[in-house]
Coordinates of C-alpha atoms in Angstrom, one line a residue:
I924 CA -78.9 -20.5 -13.6
E925 CA -76.2 -20.5 -16.2
E926 CA -74.9 -17.2 -14.8
I927 CA -74.9 -18.5 -11.3
D928 CA -73.0 -21.6 -12.4
G929 CA -70.5 -19.4 -14.2
L930 CA -70.0 -17.3 -11.1
L931 CA -69.5 -20.4 -8.9
V932 CA -66.9 -21.7 -11.3
A933 CA -65.2 -18.3 -11.4
A934 CA -65.2 -18.1 -7.6
K935 CA -63.7 -21.5 -7.2
S936 CA -61.0 -20.8 -9.9
A937 CA -60.1 -17.5 -8.2
A938 CA -60.0 -19.1 -4.8
D939 CA -57.7 -21.9 -6.1
Q940 CA -55.4 -19.3 -7.8
Q941 CA -55.4 -17.2 -4.6
R942 CA -54.3 -20.2 -2.5
A943 CA -51.5 -20.9 -5.0
A944 CA -50.4 -17.3 -4.9
T945 CA -50.6 -17.2 -1.1
D946 CA -48.4 -20.4 -1.0
K947 CA -45.9 -18.7 -3.2
V948 CA -45.9 -15.7 -0.9
E949 CA -45.3 -17.9 2.2
K950 CA -42.6 -19.9 0.5
L951 CA -40.8 -16.7 -0.5
V952 CA -41.0 -15.3 3.0
R953 CA -39.8 -18.5 4.6
K954 CA -36.9 -18.7 2.1
V955 CA -35.8 -15.2 3.0
Q956 CA -36.2 -16.0 6.7
E957 CA -34.1 -19.2 6.3
R958 CA -31.3 -17.3 4.4
I959 CA -31.2 -14.5 7.0
V960 CA -30.8 -17.0 9.9
S961 CA -28.4 -19.4 8.1
E962 CA -26.1 -16.7 6.7
L963 CA -25.9 -14.3 9.7
K964 CA -26.5 -16.4 12.8
E965 CA -22.9 -17.5 13.0
F966 CA -21.8 -13.8 13.3
D967 CA -24.4 -12.9 16.0
Y968 CA -25.9 -16.1 17.4
N969 CA -28.4 -14.3 19.8
Y970 CA -29.7 -11.8 17.3
F971 CA -30.3 -13.5 14.0
T972 CA -32.9 -16.1 15.2
K973 CA -36.2 -17.2 13.8
N974 CA -37.9 -15.7 16.9
R975 CA -36.5 -12.3 16.2
F976 CA -36.9 -12.6 12.4
S977 CA -40.3 -14.1 12.5
V978 CA -42.4 -14.7 9.3
A979 CA -44.5 -11.7 10.2
K980 CA -41.4 -9.5 10.6
V981 CA -39.8 -10.7 7.4
Q982 CA -43.1 -10.1 5.6
D983 CA -43.3 -6.6 7.0
D984 CA -39.6 -5.9 6.0
L985 CA -40.2 -7.2 2.5
R986 CA -43.3 -5.1 2.1
K987 CA -41.6 -1.9 3.3
Y988 CA -38.3 -2.2 1.5
K989 CA -38.1 0.3 -1.3
G990 CA -35.3 1.6 -3.5
E991 CA -31.9 0.2 -4.3
Y992 CA -30.3 -2.7 -2.5
P993 CA -26.7 -4.2 -2.4
D994 CA -26.0 -6.4 -5.4
S995 CA -24.9 -10.0 -5.2
N996 CA -21.2 -9.1 -5.4
S997 CA -21.6 -6.7 -2.4
H998 CA -23.5 -9.4 -0.6
A999 CA -20.8 -12.0 -1.3
E1000 CA -18.0 -9.6 -0.3
A1001 CA -19.7 -8.7 2.9
L1002 CA -20.1 -12.3 3.9
K1003 CA -16.5 -13.0 3.1
R1004 CA -15.2 -10.1 5.2
L1005 CA -17.5 -11.1 8.1
G1006 CA -15.6 -14.4 8.2
E1007 CA -12.3 -12.6 8.7
G1008 CA -11.0 -11.4 12.1
A1009 CA -10.4 -7.8 13.0
P1010 CA -7.3 -6.3 11.1
S1011 CA -4.4 -5.2 13.2
T1012 CA -3.2 -1.6 13.2
V1013 CA 0.1 -1.1 11.3
P1014 CA 2.6 1.8 11.3
E1015 CA 1.6 4.8 9.3
V1016 CA 3.5 5.3 6.0
V1017 CA 5.5 8.6 5.8
P1018 CA 7.5 9.7 2.8
P1019 CA 11.2 8.8 2.9
S1020 CA 13.8 11.4 3.6
N1021 CA 15.2 13.3 0.6
S1022 CA 17.7 15.6 2.3
V1023 CA 20.7 14.6 0.3
V1024 CA 19.4 16.5 -2.8
R1025 CA 20.3 19.8 -1.3
E1026 CA 23.9 18.7 -0.9
L1027 CA 24.1 17.3 -4.4
T1028 CA 23.6 20.8 -6.0
G1029 CA 27.4 21.2 -5.7
L1030 CA 28.3 17.8 -7.1
A1031 CA 29.3 18.9 -10.6
E1032 CA 31.5 21.7 -9.2
L1033 CA 33.2 19.3 -6.7
L1034 CA 33.9 16.8 -9.4
A1035 CA 35.4 19.4 -11.7
E1036 CA 37.6 21.0 -9.0
T1037 CA 41.3 20.2 -9.2
P1038 CA 44.1 20.9 -6.6
T1039 CA 46.2 24.0 -6.9
R1040 CA 49.4 22.1 -6.0
V1041 CA 52.6 21.6 -7.9
A1042 CA 52.1 18.0 -9.2
I1043 CA 54.7 15.3 -9.4
K1044 CA 54.3 14.3 -13.0
T1045 CA 55.2 10.6 -12.4
L1046 CA 52.3 10.3 -10.1
E1047 CA 49.7 12.2 -12.2
G1048 CA 46.7 10.0 -13.2
K1049 CA 48.1 7.0 -11.3
T1050 CA 45.6 6.4 -8.6
A1051 CA 47.2 3.3 -7.1
A1052 CA 50.6 4.9 -7.0
Q1053 CA 49.4 8.1 -5.5
S1054 CA 47.5 6.2 -2.8
W1055 CA 50.6 4.1 -2.0
V1056 CA 52.9 7.1 -1.8
E1057 CA 50.4 9.1 0.3
Q1058 CA 50.1 6.3 2.8
G1059 CA 53.9 5.9 2.8
R1060 CA 54.3 9.6 3.8
H1061 CA 52.8 8.9 7.2
L1062 CA 54.9 5.8 7.6
H1063 CA 58.1 7.8 6.9
E1064 CA 57.5 11.0 8.8
E1065 CA 60.2 10.4 11.4
L1066 CA 62.5 8.3 9.1
D1067 CA 65.5 9.3 7.0
H1068 CA 65.5 6.2 4.9
C1069 CA 62.8 4.3 3.0
L1070 CA 61.4 1.2 4.7
F1071 CA 61.1 -0.5 1.3
C1072 CA 64.2 0.4 -0.7
A1073 CA 66.4 1.7 2.1
G1074 CA 67.1 4.8 0.0
E1075 CA 67.7 8.2 1.6
I1076 CA 64.6 10.5 2.0
S1077 CA 65.9 14.0 1.3
G1078 CA 64.4 17.2 2.4
D1079 CA 63.8 18.2 -1.2
R1080 CA 61.8 15.0 -1.8
R1081 CA 59.7 15.7 1.3
D1082 CA 59.0 19.2 -0.1
Q1083 CA 58.0 17.8 -3.5
L1084 CA 55.6 15.4 -1.8
A1085 CA 54.1 18.1 0.4
R1086 CA 53.5 20.3 -2.6
H1087 CA 51.9 17.4 -4.5
F1088 CA 49.6 16.5 -1.6
D1089 CA 48.9 20.1 -0.5
E1090 CA 45.9 21.5 1.4
S1091 CA 43.7 21.9 -1.8
W1092 CA 44.2 18.2 -2.5
L1093 CA 43.2 17.3 1.1
Q1094 CA 40.3 19.7 1.1
I1095 CA 38.8 18.3 -2.1
R1096 CA 39.1 14.8 -0.7
S1097 CA 37.5 15.8 2.5
N1098 CA 34.6 17.4 0.7
A1099 CA 34.1 14.3 -1.4
R1100 CA 34.2 12.1 1.6
Q1101 CA 31.6 14.1 3.4
L1102 CA 29.3 14.1 0.4
V1103 CA 29.7 10.3 -0.3
A1104 CA 28.9 9.7 3.4
A1105 CA 25.7 11.7 3.0
V1106 CA 24.8 9.8 -0.2
T1107 CA 25.5 6.4 1.4
D1108 CA 23.4 7.3 4.4
D1109 CA 20.5 8.4 2.2
K1110 CA 20.7 5.2 0.1
Q1111 CA 20.7 3.0 3.3
A1112 CA 17.8 5.1 4.7
L1113 CA 15.8 4.6 1.5
L1114 CA 16.4 0.8 1.5
A1115 CA 15.5 0.7 5.2
W1116 CA 12.3 2.7 4.5
L1117 CA 11.3 0.2 1.8
A1118 CA 12.0 -2.8 4.0
A1119 CA 10.0 -1.3 6.9
L1120 CA 6.8 -0.9 4.9
P1121 CA 4.0 -3.0 6.5
A1122 CA 3.6 -6.5 5.0
T1123 CA 0.7 -6.8 2.5
T1124 CA -0.7 -9.7 4.6
S1125 CA -1.0 -7.5 7.7
L1126 CA -3.7 -5.3 6.1
A1127 CA -7.4 -6.1 5.7
S1128 CA -7.9 -8.4 2.8
E1129 CA -9.9 -6.0 0.7
L1130 CA -7.0 -3.5 0.8
Q1131 CA -4.3 -5.9 0.0
L1132 CA -4.5 -5.8 -3.8
V1133 CA -4.2 -2.0 -4.2
Y1134 CA -1.6 -1.9 -1.4
E1135 CA 0.5 -4.6 -3.1
E1136 CA 0.4 -2.7 -6.4
A1137 CA 1.5 0.5 -4.6
V1138 CA 4.4 -1.4 -2.9
E1139 CA 5.6 -2.7 -6.3
R1140 CA 5.5 0.9 -7.7
A1141 CA 7.5 2.0 -4.6
Q1142 CA 10.1 -0.8 -5.2
V1143 CA 10.6 0.4 -8.8
E1144 CA 11.0 4.1 -7.7
V1145 CA 13.3 3.2 -4.8
G1146 CA 15.4 1.1 -7.3
D1147 CA 15.7 4.1 -9.6
H1148 CA 16.8 6.3 -6.6
V1149 CA 19.3 3.7 -5.4
A1150 CA 20.8 3.3 -8.9
A1151 CA 21.3 7.1 -9.1
L1152 CA 22.8 7.2 -5.6
T1153 CA 25.2 4.3 -6.4
A1154 CA 26.4 6.0 -9.5
I1155 CA 27.1 9.2 -7.5
E1156 CA 29.0 7.1 -4.9
M1157 CA 31.2 5.6 -7.7
V1158 CA 32.3 9.0 -9.1
L1159 CA 32.8 10.4 -5.6
N1160 CA 35.0 7.5 -4.6
E1161 CA 37.0 8.0 -7.8
K1162 CA 37.4 11.7 -6.7
I1163 CA 38.5 10.6 -3.2
A1164 CA 41.1 8.2 -4.6
D1165 CA 42.5 10.9 -6.9
P1166 CA 41.3 14.5 -6.1
S1167 CA 42.9 15.6 -9.4
A1168 CA 40.6 13.4 -11.4
T1169 CA 37.5 15.1 -13.0
P1170 CA 34.9 12.4 -13.6
D1171 CA 31.6 13.5 -15.3
P1172 CA 28.7 13.7 -12.9
P1173 CA 26.0 11.0 -13.4
E1174 CA 22.4 11.7 -14.2
W1175 CA 20.6 12.1 -10.9
S1176 CA 17.4 14.1 -11.7
V1177 CA 15.3 11.2 -10.5
L1178 CA 16.4 12.2 -7.0
S1179 CA 14.5 15.5 -7.2
T1180 CA 11.3 13.7 -6.3
T1181 CA 10.6 11.1 -3.5
P1182 CA 8.9 7.8 -4.1
T1183 CA 5.1 8.1 -4.2
T1184 CA 3.5 7.2 -0.9
T1185 CA -0.1 8.5 -1.4
V1186 CA -1.8 5.1 -2.1
L1187 CA 0.3 3.3 0.5
A1188 CA -0.6 5.9 3.1
Q1189 CA -4.3 5.8 2.2
A1190 CA -4.4 2.0 2.4
V1191 CA -2.8 1.9 5.8
T1192 CA -5.1 4.7 7.0
K1193 CA -8.1 2.8 5.9
N1194 CA -6.8 -0.4 7.5
N1195 CA -6.2 1.3 10.8
D1196 CA -9.6 2.9 10.7
Q1197 CA -11.2 -0.5 10.2
A1198 CA -9.2 -1.9 13.0
R1199 CA -10.4 0.9 15.4
R1200 CA -14.0 0.7 14.0
H1201 CA -14.1 -3.1 13.7
A1202 CA -17.4 -3.5 15.6
E1203 CA -19.0 -0.7 13.5
V1204 CA -17.7 -2.1 10.3
T1205 CA -19.0 -5.5 11.2
E1206 CA -22.4 -4.1 11.8
E1207 CA -22.3 -2.4 8.4
R1208 CA -21.4 -5.7 6.7
K1209 CA -24.2 -7.5 8.4
Q1210 CA -26.6 -4.8 7.3
T1211 CA -25.3 -5.2 3.7
V1212 CA -26.1 -8.9 3.8
L1213 CA -29.5 -8.3 5.4
D1214 CA -30.4 -5.5 2.9
H1215 CA -29.5 -7.7 -0.1
L1216 CA -31.6 -10.7 1.2
V1217 CA -34.6 -8.5 1.8
G1218 CA -34.2 -6.0 -1.0
S1219 CA -33.6 -8.5 -3.7
Q1220 CA -36.9 -10.2 -3.0
S1221 CA -39.0 -7.3 -2.0
E1222 CA -40.4 -6.5 -5.4
A1223 CA -41.2 -10.1 -6.1
F1224 CA -42.9 -10.4 -2.7
R1225 CA -45.1 -7.3 -3.3
D1226 CA -46.1 -8.5 -6.8
L1227 CA -47.2 -11.9 -5.4
E1228 CA -49.0 -10.3 -2.5
E1229 CA -50.9 -7.9 -4.8
Q1230 CA -51.7 -10.9 -7.1
A1231 CA -53.1 -12.8 -4.1
K1232 CA -55.1 -9.8 -2.9
G1233 CA -56.6 -9.3 -6.4
L1234 CA -57.6 -13.0 -6.7
A1235 CA -59.2 -12.8 -3.2
T1236 CA -61.2 -9.8 -4.3
K1237 CA -62.2 -11.6 -7.5
S1238 CA -63.3 -14.7 -5.5
R1239 CA -65.4 -12.6 -3.1
T1240 CA -67.0 -10.7 -5.9
A1241 CA -67.9 -13.9 -7.7
N1242 CA -69.3 -15.4 -4.5

């Protein structure tokens, strides 16, 4: 009799524990079901319903889920991105032009070159005076007297001026003007390239941080290029003003490389890929949320279910 009483007590205790474990299983399943519907229904109203994700289906999914699952950070990130609209496509980023470098190979030689004319000593090294006299030559081509001092303009004086401003003088100036025009065009093109980069806010939000950092790097590199080009412009303008001047060439080795565009281009490519694959990317993010909700609870569910089964067996055996 004592043994029978002991078995009856054991059977009742096991049955009570089984009911408690079964309640926990049901509560866990319903909790997962509620989260699936509440978190995902707004993104697909007709799909994420309690009819489609019934208690039986959620149980089966929890029971079958094995292996790794998205962590809470991935889950939160996916939900955040699901709340955003589709990104817009933006222009692809291509490296800026760097064609002026080929022309700069002769910069030092051009700056060192001097005219082969017979110079008028009173004008040597006097840029303002030379510019004034050179312009005056054109004003007085058909005149015998100076417009400013009314003095006679002799043939000898015209010859002196012609020898001072000879063909070599004009050729050096012409070469300097051509090069400074190329340098200025390159600088303007570089600044236009930087200004034309897609705005950070036009990219998908998860790409904005790395893109913004790349833009900042590009701004620094473009600034270094522009500074070097500006320094070259200054010495070339000095040479244009006085072809007999020999200013030292500035440091321009930074121009041998173009601003880095790899990260910029990759971010834009990913953004445009997301824009084209928005529906597919959205499905991937919904699956990430679903996998986290199910996967994170699957082990706990199986443990509780095994516990309930073991208690049921124990109760049946005692009975």
